[in-house]
Amino acid sequence: MLDIRLIREDKEKINELLKRRNGELSVDEIIEIDTQRRKIQFEADEFRSQRKNISQEIGNLKKQGQNTDHIQEEVRQIGEKIKELEEHEVTLEETQKNLLLMIPNTPDESTPVGSDETSNVEIKRVGEPVKVGFAQKPHWDIAAERNLVDFERGVKISQSRFSLYKGKGATLERAIINFFLDLHINEHGYEEILPPVLVNSAAMTGTGQLPKFAQDMYKCEDDDLYLIPTAEVPVTNIYAEEILNEDDLPYYMCSYTPCFRKEAGSAGKDTRGLIRLHQFNKVELVKLCLPEKSQEEHEKLTLNAERTLELLELPYRRIELCTGDIGFSARKCYDIEVWLPSYDAYKEISSCSNFGDFQARRANIRYKSKATGKNEFVHTLNGSGLAVGRTFAAILENFQQEDGSILIPKVLQKYTGFERI
RNA sequence: GGGAAAGUGGCCGAGUGGCUGAAGGCGGCACCCUGCUAAGGUGUUAUACGGGCAACUGUAUCGAGGGUUCAAAUCCCUCCUUUUCCGCCA
């Protein structure tokens, strides 16, 4: 959520930044509502003040045994006016809030400007895609042949785009999860969190999935509960509505969860294999930090995610998303892409974003600032560290051998208990 | 799932219709005092949204939302949460 005061102060600037994103975005309507709202609030406050004073006076008069009927009638009429104004006030407040919740974050000044992914900027490339002397198979063929994933039966017991890991496939998936967690916890200083995977609408609103992206999520119809699309949602919201100690910041949190996405509108894309499923595993990194530190923390978080690929010896690159491609809540975002031979391309495996105070304002996560003595919003960040299913696919494809077997990356072997599949 | 009790400021805790944004205590902060590793004294100490160049000022907030009333922390209704008894269960 953007700061209404900033919008009021410099509407042109905000509009200009929003225009860098795709679509027609403007805060003009919000400004109008806000102006009306303040006018009504002022009027209502005046009347409430009157009522308060006169009511007190009635109390005093009654104690003296005086008749107060005509004054009571007067206040009753003021009360009716207040009720009327309050209804208007509430409507305007809700309208303004709803509009604000639908406005995406303003991109950071450093975010490259562009309308779609063609304007994304490659930042770096690490590792060389291996050139092998045999025909490489896509991971879905490898996984099926080696009985690691049962795509058909996953669909049978659920729906299309759900899959079922088996045997060494399941072990490998679990090994990857544990490797990621141990690395981030023991070497990068994150605290492990194992959160609920069903969360309420307040949490979903806090991180920005609601109200705009309701159609992308699985909802439990009988309850105010949604399956999380990412651990970002429960973990970022842990400290919602709280005031944190400045000394306790930054918070580094790391969380494995399954993730659930309807991915409405993605039909036809990545239809085979493990790349785009309705349920997948992910280890997520989340940080809450001081505003002045968020840029630095963003770089560090991205390096933490990249380190997983370096240790797994998987070739990757980092790109910076342009203004037309960054997510709704983000002001700056790096994607990490892993080399996938079946795609003959790099494929997104992590997305590391700095949200500034956008989510903190929605979720009301603040800290007591020593400098100002006031409560200020923290900055929030997160990034995948990493998507597990895509890592699984990348390992199968990049580590396949000519005889059809798959070598397990060295760092994973102590987690799998085997060196080859 | 059923019954009972409870939800007040950073914490503890008073407060059953008006003078309560809220006593008192703890904690925090500031200053004062005292020659002794600490104690004492005084003051101060919530948040949000408005108005004002500013000093300052208005309103709201006692779990949430409604209602009654001239007036609600206080009365009524609904919901949520916590504790507890029963049931069920991993």
Short mmCIF file of C-alpha atoms (C1' of nucleotides) in Angstrom, two decimals:
data_model
loop_
_atom_site.label_atom_id
_atom_site.label_comp_id
_atom_site.label_asym_id
_atom_site.label_seq_id
_atom_site.Cartn_x
_atom_site.Cartn_y
_atom_site.Cartn_z
CA MET A 1 0.00 0.00 0.00
CA LEU A 2 1.29 3.43 -0.88
CA ASP A 3 1.41 6.19 1.70
CA ILE A 4 -1.59 8.47 1.18
CA ARG A 5 0.43 11.40 2.48
CA LEU A 6 3.12 10.86 -0.12
CA ILE A 7 0.42 10.65 -2.75
CA ARG A 8 -1.09 13.91 -1.54
CA GLU A 9 2.30 15.61 -1.46
CA ASP A 10 3.56 14.61 -4.88
CA LYS A 11 0.86 13.14 -7.01
CA GLU A 12 2.74 13.76 -10.26
CA LYS A 13 5.76 11.83 -9.11
CA ILE A 14 3.73 8.84 -7.98
CA ASN A 15 1.77 8.78 -11.22
CA GLU A 16 4.96 8.97 -13.23
CA LEU A 17 6.47 6.02 -11.33
CA LEU A 18 3.30 3.98 -11.70
CA LYS A 19 3.21 4.64 -15.43
CA ARG A 20 6.53 2.84 -15.71
CA ARG A 21 4.60 -0.33 -14.96
CA ASN A 22 2.22 -1.86 -17.39
CA GLY A 23 -1.35 -0.68 -17.56
CA GLU A 24 -3.14 2.52 -16.87
CA LEU A 25 -2.43 3.42 -13.30
CA SER A 26 -3.14 6.67 -11.58
CA VAL A 27 -3.78 7.93 -8.09
CA ASP A 28 -6.03 10.77 -9.27
CA GLU A 29 -9.23 9.11 -8.08
CA ILE A 30 -7.72 8.42 -4.68
CA ILE A 31 -6.78 12.07 -4.30
CA GLU A 32 -10.37 13.10 -4.96
CA ILE A 33 -11.75 10.63 -2.45
CA ASP A 34 -9.14 11.65 0.07
CA THR A 35 -10.05 15.32 -0.23
CA GLN A 36 -13.72 14.57 0.28
CA ARG A 37 -12.95 12.22 3.12
CA ARG A 38 -10.96 14.79 5.05
CA LYS A 39 -13.69 17.38 4.59
CA ILE A 40 -16.33 15.03 5.95
CA GLN A 41 -14.13 13.93 8.81
CA PHE A 42 -13.59 17.52 9.83
CA GLU A 43 -17.33 18.24 9.81
CA ALA A 44 -18.14 15.07 11.73
CA ASP A 45 -15.43 15.85 14.28
CA GLU A 46 -16.95 19.26 14.86
CA PHE A 47 -20.36 17.80 15.54
CA ARG A 48 -18.95 15.08 17.76
CA SER A 49 -17.14 17.73 19.72
CA GLN A 50 -20.39 19.63 20.19
CA ARG A 51 -22.25 16.56 21.32
CA LYS A 52 -19.56 15.67 23.79
CA ASN A 53 -19.59 19.09 25.40
CA ILE A 54 -23.35 19.47 25.54
CA SER A 55 -23.81 15.95 26.88
CA GLN A 56 -21.46 16.77 29.71
CA GLU A 57 -23.42 19.91 30.37
CA ILE A 58 -26.63 17.88 30.58
CA GLY A 59 -25.01 15.73 33.20
CA ASN A 60 -24.13 18.76 35.26
CA LEU A 61 -27.57 20.32 34.95
CA LYS A 62 -29.27 17.09 35.92
CA LYS A 63 -27.20 16.92 39.05
CA GLN A 64 -28.55 20.33 39.94
CA GLY A 65 -32.03 18.97 39.36
CA GLN A 66 -32.75 21.11 36.31
CA ASN A 67 -34.91 20.11 33.41
CA THR A 68 -32.87 19.32 30.29
CA ASP A 69 -35.53 18.11 27.86
CA HIS A 70 -35.06 20.81 25.23
CA ILE A 71 -31.26 20.49 25.26
CA GLN A 72 -31.56 16.74 24.95
CA GLU A 73 -33.70 17.20 21.88
CA GLU A 74 -31.05 19.49 20.42
CA VAL A 75 -28.31 16.93 20.99
CA ARG A 76 -30.48 14.20 19.59
CA GLN A 77 -30.62 16.14 16.35
CA ILE A 78 -26.88 16.61 16.37
CA GLY A 79 -26.61 12.88 16.86
CA GLU A 80 -28.63 12.29 13.73
CA LYS A 81 -26.37 14.56 11.73
CA ILE A 82 -23.35 12.74 13.08
CA LYS A 83 -24.81 9.41 12.10
CA GLU A 84 -25.39 10.66 8.59
CA LEU A 85 -21.87 12.07 8.29
CA GLU A 86 -20.35 8.95 9.78
CA GLU A 87 -21.99 6.75 7.20
CA HIS A 88 -20.53 8.96 4.50
CA GLU A 89 -17.18 8.96 6.26
CA VAL A 90 -17.05 5.17 6.49
CA THR A 91 -18.00 4.79 2.84
CA LEU A 92 -15.28 7.17 1.76
CA GLU A 93 -12.72 5.49 4.01
CA GLU A 94 -13.55 2.09 2.60
CA THR A 95 -13.48 3.35 -0.95
CA GLN A 96 -10.13 4.97 -0.40
CA LYS A 97 -8.70 1.88 1.29
CA ASN A 98 -9.98 -0.39 -1.45
CA LEU A 99 -8.49 1.82 -4.13
CA LEU A 100 -5.18 1.98 -2.31
CA LEU A 101 -5.08 -1.80 -1.94
CA MET A 102 -5.42 -2.18 -5.70
CA ILE A 103 -2.53 0.15 -6.53
CA PRO A 104 0.81 -1.64 -7.00
CA ASN A 105 4.05 -0.48 -5.46
CA THR A 106 6.01 2.27 -7.15
CA PRO A 107 9.13 0.85 -8.81
CA ASP A 108 12.47 1.78 -7.37
CA GLU A 109 14.33 4.49 -9.30
CA SER A 110 17.00 1.93 -10.11
CA THR A 111 14.57 -0.56 -11.64
CA PRO A 112 15.12 -0.59 -15.41
CA VAL A 113 12.20 0.88 -17.29
CA GLY A 114 10.43 -1.29 -19.84
CA SER A 115 7.06 -2.74 -20.66
CA ASP A 116 7.80 -6.47 -20.72
CA GLU A 117 10.45 -9.12 -20.10
CA THR A 118 12.44 -8.11 -23.16
CA SER A 119 13.60 -5.08 -21.16
CA ASN A 120 14.91 -7.18 -18.29
CA VAL A 121 18.64 -6.78 -17.75
CA GLU A 122 21.05 -9.65 -17.34
CA ILE A 123 23.27 -8.89 -14.36
CA LYS A 124 25.57 -11.88 -14.37
CA ARG A 125 26.10 -15.43 -15.50
CA VAL A 126 27.73 -18.10 -13.39
CA GLY A 127 28.79 -21.53 -14.66
CA GLU A 128 28.77 -22.82 -18.20
CA PRO A 129 25.99 -24.99 -19.60
CA VAL A 130 27.75 -28.34 -20.21
CA LYS A 131 28.03 -29.53 -23.74
CA VAL A 132 27.56 -33.27 -23.70
CA GLY A 133 28.15 -35.73 -26.50
CA PHE A 134 24.80 -37.47 -26.23
CA ALA A 135 21.16 -36.54 -26.65
CA GLN A 136 19.95 -34.99 -23.45
CA LYS A 137 16.49 -35.91 -22.27
CA PRO A 138 14.02 -33.58 -20.65
CA HIS A 139 13.50 -34.15 -16.93
CA TRP A 140 9.97 -35.51 -17.37
CA ASP A 141 11.32 -38.38 -19.46
CA ILE A 142 14.16 -39.05 -17.04
CA ALA A 143 11.83 -38.91 -14.05
CA ALA A 144 9.32 -41.27 -15.65
CA GLU A 145 11.95 -43.76 -16.84
CA ARG A 146 13.65 -43.93 -13.48
CA ASN A 147 10.33 -44.07 -11.63
CA LEU A 148 11.03 -40.88 -9.70
CA VAL A 149 7.82 -39.07 -10.45
CA ASP A 150 4.45 -40.59 -11.35
CA PHE A 151 2.81 -37.86 -13.36
CA GLU A 152 -0.24 -39.89 -14.41
CA ARG A 153 -1.21 -41.12 -10.97
CA GLY A 154 -0.62 -37.71 -9.46
CA VAL A 155 -3.27 -36.48 -11.85
CA LYS A 156 -5.53 -39.44 -11.07
CA ILE A 157 -5.72 -38.79 -7.37
CA SER A 158 -5.85 -35.04 -7.76
CA GLN A 159 -6.03 -33.06 -10.98
CA SER A 160 -3.88 -32.13 -13.91
CA ARG A 161 -0.72 -30.34 -12.87
CA PHE A 162 -0.37 -32.26 -9.65
CA SER A 163 2.43 -34.76 -9.42
CA LEU A 164 3.54 -37.57 -7.19
CA TYR A 165 7.14 -38.24 -6.20
CA LYS A 166 8.18 -41.82 -5.54
CA GLY A 167 11.12 -43.73 -4.17
CA LYS A 168 14.43 -42.06 -4.84
CA GLY A 169 12.55 -39.18 -6.45
CA ALA A 170 10.82 -38.43 -3.17
CA THR A 171 14.11 -38.82 -1.33
CA LEU A 172 15.88 -36.46 -3.70
CA GLU A 173 13.14 -33.84 -3.30
CA ARG A 174 13.39 -34.12 0.47
CA ALA A 175 17.19 -33.99 0.32
CA ILE A 176 17.06 -30.75 -1.64
CA ILE A 177 14.72 -29.22 0.94
CA ASN A 178 17.01 -30.17 3.79
CA PHE A 179 20.10 -28.96 1.97
CA PHE A 180 18.53 -25.57 1.37
CA LEU A 181 17.31 -25.23 4.94
CA ASP A 182 20.60 -26.27 6.50
CA LEU A 183 22.57 -23.93 4.29
CA HIS A 184 20.46 -20.89 5.04
CA ILE A 185 20.11 -21.66 8.73
CA ASN A 186 23.69 -22.65 9.49
CA GLU A 187 25.66 -20.54 7.06
CA HIS A 188 23.46 -17.57 6.23
CA GLY A 189 21.97 -16.90 9.65
CA TYR A 190 18.28 -17.44 9.01
CA GLU A 191 15.83 -18.70 11.60
CA GLU A 192 13.76 -21.66 10.49
CA ILE A 193 10.00 -21.18 10.42
CA LEU A 194 7.43 -23.89 9.83
CA PRO A 195 4.20 -21.95 9.41
CA PRO A 196 0.56 -22.80 8.71
CA VAL A 197 -0.10 -23.36 5.02
CA LEU A 198 -3.67 -22.17 5.40
CA VAL A 199 -3.88 -18.49 6.22
CA ASN A 200 -6.66 -15.94 6.55
CA SER A 201 -7.55 -13.08 4.26
CA ALA A 202 -5.81 -10.51 6.47
CA ALA A 203 -2.49 -12.26 5.91
CA MET A 204 -3.15 -12.54 2.20
CA THR A 205 -3.93 -8.83 2.08
CA GLY A 206 -0.83 -8.00 4.09
CA THR A 207 1.57 -9.32 1.50
CA GLY A 208 -0.49 -8.14 -1.47
CA GLN A 209 -2.10 -11.31 -2.87
CA LEU A 210 -5.52 -9.96 -1.94
CA PRO A 211 -7.66 -8.30 -3.01
CA LYS A 212 -6.35 -8.20 -6.55
CA PHE A 213 -5.24 -11.80 -7.14
CA ALA A 214 -8.00 -13.77 -5.45
CA GLN A 215 -8.51 -15.85 -8.60
CA ASP A 216 -4.95 -17.21 -8.41
CA MET A 217 -5.45 -18.86 -5.04
CA TYR A 218 -7.17 -21.91 -3.59
CA LYS A 219 -9.78 -20.88 -1.07
CA CYS A 220 -11.56 -22.96 1.54
CA GLU A 221 -15.12 -21.92 0.85
CA ASP A 222 -16.44 -22.61 4.35
CA ASP A 223 -13.76 -20.62 6.11
CA ASP A 224 -11.80 -17.44 5.72
CA LEU A 225 -8.76 -19.50 4.75
CA TYR A 226 -6.56 -19.76 1.71
CA LEU A 227 -3.81 -22.19 0.75
CA ILE A 228 -0.61 -20.20 0.66
CA PRO A 229 0.95 -19.53 -2.76
CA THR A 230 4.32 -19.03 -1.04
CA ALA A 231 5.75 -19.08 2.48
CA GLU A 232 6.21 -15.34 2.02
CA VAL A 233 2.60 -14.92 3.12
CA PRO A 234 2.62 -16.57 6.56
CA VAL A 235 6.22 -15.66 7.33
CA THR A 236 6.06 -11.97 6.43
CA ASN A 237 2.81 -11.69 8.40
CA ILE A 238 4.26 -13.22 11.57
CA TYR A 239 4.84 -9.75 12.97
CA ALA A 240 1.77 -8.10 11.47
CA GLU A 241 0.15 -5.50 13.73
CA GLU A 242 3.23 -5.46 15.95
CA ILE A 243 5.79 -2.88 16.98
CA LEU A 244 9.28 -4.36 16.95
CA ASN A 245 12.41 -3.28 18.78
CA GLU A 246 14.88 -1.57 16.51
CA ASP A 247 17.65 -3.63 18.13
CA ASP A 248 15.93 -6.87 17.12
CA LEU A 249 16.11 -5.98 13.43
CA PRO A 250 16.88 -7.39 10.97
CA TYR A 251 14.82 -10.57 11.10
CA TYR A 252 16.12 -13.33 8.83
CA MET A 253 13.61 -16.12 8.39
CA CYS A 254 13.71 -19.21 6.27
CA SER A 255 10.82 -21.51 5.63
CA TYR A 256 10.04 -24.67 3.73
CA THR A 257 6.41 -25.06 2.69
CA PRO A 258 4.42 -26.55 -0.10
CA CYS A 259 2.96 -23.79 -2.27
CA PHE A 260 -0.39 -23.80 -4.01
CA ARG A 261 -1.23 -21.78 -7.09
CA LYS A 262 -4.13 -21.91 -9.46
CA GLU A 263 -2.07 -20.09 -12.05
CA ALA A 264 -5.20 -18.97 -13.83
CA GLY A 265 -4.25 -17.91 -17.30
CA SER A 266 -1.16 -20.06 -17.55
CA ALA A 267 -2.80 -22.81 -19.60
CA GLY A 268 -0.56 -24.14 -22.32
CA LYS A 269 2.68 -22.97 -20.75
CA ASP A 270 5.20 -25.46 -19.39
CA THR A 271 2.64 -28.23 -19.64
CA ARG A 272 5.09 -31.07 -19.16
CA GLY A 273 7.10 -32.00 -16.13
CA LEU A 274 7.69 -30.26 -12.87
CA ILE A 275 8.05 -26.68 -13.96
CA ARG A 276 4.54 -25.40 -13.48
CA LEU A 277 2.37 -27.28 -11.01
CA HIS A 278 -0.53 -26.32 -8.78
CA GLN A 279 1.37 -27.64 -5.79
CA PHE A 280 5.13 -27.41 -5.43
CA ASN A 281 7.74 -27.20 -2.71
CA LYS A 282 9.76 -24.14 -2.00
CA VAL A 283 12.21 -22.86 0.58
CA GLU A 284 11.65 -19.17 1.06
CA LEU A 285 13.87 -16.47 2.56
CA VAL A 286 12.17 -13.54 4.26
CA LYS A 287 13.70 -10.48 5.86
CA LEU A 288 12.34 -7.60 7.89
CA CYS A 289 14.81 -4.76 8.21
CA LEU A 290 15.37 -1.05 8.72
CA PRO A 291 14.43 1.08 5.71
CA GLU A 292 17.96 2.33 5.20
CA LYS A 293 19.27 -1.23 5.08
CA SER A 294 16.86 -2.82 2.64
CA GLN A 295 18.90 -2.25 -0.49
CA GLU A 296 21.96 -3.87 1.05
CA GLU A 297 19.85 -6.70 2.50
CA HIS A 298 18.32 -7.30 -0.90
CA GLU A 299 21.73 -7.85 -2.46
CA LYS A 300 22.74 -10.18 0.35
CA LEU A 301 19.54 -12.18 0.15
CA THR A 302 19.99 -12.64 -3.58
CA LEU A 303 23.54 -13.87 -3.04
CA ASN A 304 22.23 -16.31 -0.41
CA ALA A 305 19.86 -17.76 -2.98
CA GLU A 306 22.53 -17.91 -5.67
CA ARG A 307 24.89 -19.77 -3.39
CA THR A 308 22.59 -22.81 -3.46
CA LEU A 309 23.10 -23.12 -7.21
CA GLU A 310 26.84 -22.62 -6.94
CA LEU A 311 27.06 -25.42 -4.38
CA LEU A 312 24.89 -27.62 -6.57
CA GLU A 313 27.13 -26.77 -9.52
CA LEU A 314 24.21 -25.68 -11.64
CA PRO A 315 24.76 -22.95 -14.23
CA TYR A 316 22.61 -19.89 -13.68
CA ARG A 317 22.22 -16.25 -14.42
CA ARG A 318 20.76 -13.32 -12.58
CA ILE A 319 18.50 -10.86 -14.30
CA GLU A 320 16.96 -7.69 -13.01
CA LEU A 321 13.30 -7.37 -13.86
CA CYS A 322 12.14 -4.21 -15.56
CA THR A 323 9.28 -2.02 -14.36
CA GLY A 324 6.79 -3.82 -16.60
CA ASP A 325 7.72 -7.25 -15.27
CA ILE A 326 8.13 -6.83 -11.50
CA GLY A 327 5.44 -8.12 -9.21
CA PHE A 328 2.60 -6.08 -7.76
CA SER A 329 4.16 -5.49 -4.34
CA ALA A 330 7.80 -5.22 -5.39
CA ARG A 331 9.80 -2.10 -6.03
CA LYS A 332 12.89 -3.94 -7.21
CA CYS A 333 13.35 -7.57 -8.16
CA TYR A 334 16.07 -9.96 -9.29
CA ASP A 335 15.20 -13.28 -10.87
CA ILE A 336 17.67 -16.13 -10.70
CA GLU A 337 17.41 -18.49 -13.63
CA VAL A 338 18.87 -21.96 -13.83
CA TRP A 339 20.03 -23.60 -17.02
CA LEU A 340 17.56 -26.19 -18.28
CA PRO A 341 18.80 -28.21 -21.28
CA SER A 342 15.27 -29.28 -22.22
CA TYR A 343 14.32 -25.65 -22.69
CA ASP A 344 17.72 -24.80 -24.10
CA ALA A 345 17.35 -21.74 -21.94
CA TYR A 346 17.60 -20.34 -18.46
CA LYS A 347 14.43 -20.80 -16.45
CA GLU A 348 13.31 -18.88 -13.38
CA ILE A 349 14.09 -20.68 -10.14
CA SER A 350 14.06 -17.80 -7.69
CA SER A 351 12.64 -14.33 -7.45
CA CYS A 352 14.23 -11.96 -4.94
CA SER A 353 12.29 -8.80 -4.20
CA ASN A 354 12.55 -5.68 -2.15
CA PHE A 355 9.10 -4.41 -1.18
CA GLY A 356 10.16 -1.29 0.68
CA ASP A 357 7.43 -0.40 3.17
CA PHE A 358 4.63 -1.51 0.84
CA GLN A 359 3.84 -4.78 2.61
CA ALA A 360 4.72 -3.42 6.03
CA ARG A 361 2.12 -0.69 5.62
CA ARG A 362 -0.53 -3.23 4.59
CA ALA A 363 0.35 -5.66 7.36
CA ASN A 364 1.14 -2.87 9.83
CA ILE A 365 4.61 -4.09 10.80
CA ARG A 366 6.46 -1.31 12.56
CA TYR A 367 9.44 -0.68 14.77
CA LYS A 368 10.15 1.97 17.36
CA SER A 369 12.75 4.18 15.76
CA LYS A 370 15.51 5.37 18.05
CA ALA A 371 16.26 8.27 15.75
CA THR A 372 12.75 9.71 15.57
CA GLY A 373 11.22 8.10 18.68
CA LYS A 374 8.25 7.23 16.50
CA ASN A 375 6.85 4.04 15.12
CA GLU A 376 8.05 3.54 11.56
CA PHE A 377 7.30 0.84 9.03
CA VAL A 378 9.95 -1.80 8.47
CA HIS A 379 11.03 -2.83 5.01
CA THR A 380 10.26 -6.38 3.88
CA LEU A 381 12.16 -8.58 1.44
CA ASN A 382 11.94 -12.10 0.25
CA GLY A 383 13.27 -14.54 -2.28
CA SER A 384 13.06 -18.20 -3.12
CA GLY A 385 15.98 -20.11 -1.81
CA LEU A 386 14.98 -22.02 -3.97
CA ALA A 387 12.01 -23.54 -5.74
CA VAL A 388 12.55 -27.23 -5.00
CA GLY A 389 10.75 -28.90 -7.91
CA ARG A 390 12.58 -26.79 -10.44
CA THR A 391 15.85 -27.58 -8.71
CA PHE A 392 14.95 -31.26 -8.94
CA ALA A 393 14.31 -30.84 -12.67
CA ALA A 394 17.55 -28.94 -13.16
CA ILE A 395 19.55 -31.64 -11.40
CA LEU A 396 17.99 -34.40 -13.48
CA GLU A 397 18.71 -32.60 -16.71
CA ASN A 398 22.13 -31.19 -15.94
CA PHE A 399 23.47 -34.28 -14.18
CA GLN A 400 22.18 -36.96 -16.52
CA GLN A 401 24.83 -39.33 -17.81
CA GLU A 402 25.13 -41.04 -21.16
CA ASP A 403 24.05 -44.38 -19.64
CA GLY A 404 20.81 -42.80 -18.47
CA SER A 405 21.76 -42.49 -14.82
CA ILE A 406 21.80 -39.28 -12.84
CA LEU A 407 24.68 -38.24 -10.63
CA ILE A 408 23.70 -36.61 -7.38
CA PRO A 409 25.51 -33.29 -6.78
CA LYS A 410 28.19 -33.77 -4.13
CA VAL A 411 26.61 -31.47 -1.56
CA LEU A 412 23.38 -33.45 -1.73
CA GLN A 413 24.86 -36.89 -1.29
CA LYS A 414 24.90 -36.81 2.47
CA TYR A 415 21.20 -35.92 2.33
CA THR A 416 20.18 -38.57 -0.20
CA GLY A 417 22.39 -41.37 1.02
CA PHE A 418 23.10 -42.36 -2.57
CA GLU A 419 25.39 -40.91 -5.23
CA ARG A 420 23.57 -41.89 -8.35
CA ILE A 421 20.12 -42.73 -9.55
"C1'" G B 1 -18.50 -29.93 18.36
"C1'" G B 2 -21.14 -28.74 23.53
"C1'" G B 3 -20.97 -26.05 28.47
"C1'" A B 4 -18.63 -22.30 31.84
"C1'" A B 5 -15.51 -17.96 32.77
"C1'" A B 6 -12.71 -14.03 30.93
"C1'" G B 7 -10.75 -10.16 27.28
"C1'" U B 8 -8.75 -2.45 29.86
"C1'" G B 9 -2.40 1.28 27.96
"C1'" G B 10 4.69 -1.93 27.08
"C1'" C B 11 3.23 -5.20 31.50
"C1'" C B 12 0.19 -5.93 36.10
"C1'" G B 13 -4.31 -4.03 37.60
"C1'" A B 14 -8.73 -0.47 39.27
"C1'" G B 15 -13.00 1.08 37.20
"C1'" U B 16 -21.15 -1.16 36.48
"C1'" G B 17 -23.94 5.21 32.61
"C1'" G B 18 -21.66 11.51 32.74
"C1'" C B 19 -16.14 15.22 35.67
"C1'" U B 20 -12.12 8.25 32.61
"C1'" G B 21 -7.52 8.43 27.34
"C1'" A B 22 -8.68 5.97 31.41
"C1'" A B 23 -6.71 5.50 39.22
"C1'" G B 24 -2.56 2.78 41.27
"C1'" G B 25 1.79 -0.14 40.58
"C1'" C B 26 5.84 -2.01 37.47
"C1'" G B 27 8.82 -0.87 33.46
"C1'" G B 28 10.86 3.30 30.16
"C1'" C B 29 12.64 8.42 29.72
"C1'" A B 30 14.33 13.33 31.82
"C1'" C B 31 16.00 16.14 35.75
"C1'" C B 32 17.33 16.59 41.02
"C1'" C B 33 19.60 14.63 45.40
"C1'" U B 34 22.98 11.47 47.99
"C1'" G B 35 30.44 9.90 48.24
"C1'" C B 36 29.93 4.76 47.42
"C1'" U B 37 28.39 -0.61 42.93
"C1'" A B 38 22.33 1.18 44.73
"C1'" A B 39 18.47 3.85 46.79
"C1'" G B 40 15.31 8.29 47.14
"C1'" G B 41 12.58 12.67 45.04
"C1'" U B 42 10.06 15.26 41.00
"C1'" G B 43 8.16 15.28 36.33
"C1'" U B 44 7.07 12.66 32.03
"C1'" U B 45 5.59 8.33 29.32
"C1'" A B 46 -0.33 5.26 23.86
"C1'" U B 47 -1.95 4.97 18.86
"C1'" A B 48 -4.56 6.48 14.50
"C1'" C B 49 -6.94 10.02 11.47
"C1'" G B 50 -7.88 15.28 10.80
"C1'" G B 51 -7.29 21.09 11.23
"C1'" G B 52 -3.27 24.83 11.60
"C1'" C B 53 2.97 28.06 8.70
"C1'" A B 54 3.52 27.17 13.70
"C1'" A B 55 2.70 27.24 18.94
"C1'" C B 56 -1.21 24.32 19.22
"C1'" U B 57 -5.74 21.85 18.51
"C1'" G B 58 -10.29 18.36 17.18
"C1'" U B 59 -12.00 13.42 16.94
"C1'" A B 60 -11.70 8.26 17.60
"C1'" U B 61 -9.79 4.02 20.19
"C1'" C B 62 -10.81 -0.14 27.02
"C1'" G B 63 -10.92 -7.84 21.88
"C1'" A B 64 -14.10 -6.72 16.91
"C1'" G B 65 -18.70 -5.12 14.93
"C1'" G B 66 -23.66 -3.50 15.76
"C1'" G B 67 -27.54 -1.48 19.21
"C1'" U B 68 -29.86 1.40 23.45
"C1'" U B 69 -29.03 6.58 25.41
"C1'" C B 70 -28.62 13.56 25.40
"C1'" A B 71 -24.15 10.70 27.08
"C1'" A B 72 -21.18 3.83 26.96
"C1'" A B 73 -14.81 0.90 29.20
"C1'" U B 74 -19.49 0.50 32.00
"C1'" C B 75 -26.21 -1.78 29.58
"C1'" C B 76 -28.01 -5.22 25.24
"C1'" C B 77 -26.91 -8.38 20.71
"C1'" U B 78 -23.53 -10.95 17.32
"C1'" C B 79 -18.71 -12.55 16.35
"C1'" C B 80 -13.48 -13.53 17.59
"C1'" U B 81 -9.77 -15.02 21.00
"C1'" U B 82 -8.04 -17.10 25.65
"C1'" U B 83 -8.68 -20.32 29.96
"C1'" U B 84 -11.30 -24.50 31.64
"C1'" C B 85 -14.72 -28.96 31.86
"C1'" C B 86 -16.81 -32.66 28.40
"C1'" G B 87 -16.54 -35.03 23.59
"C1'" C B 88 -13.18 -36.33 19.56
"C1'" C B 89 -8.42 -37.17 17.90
"C1'" A B 90 -2.35 -37.37 15.69
#
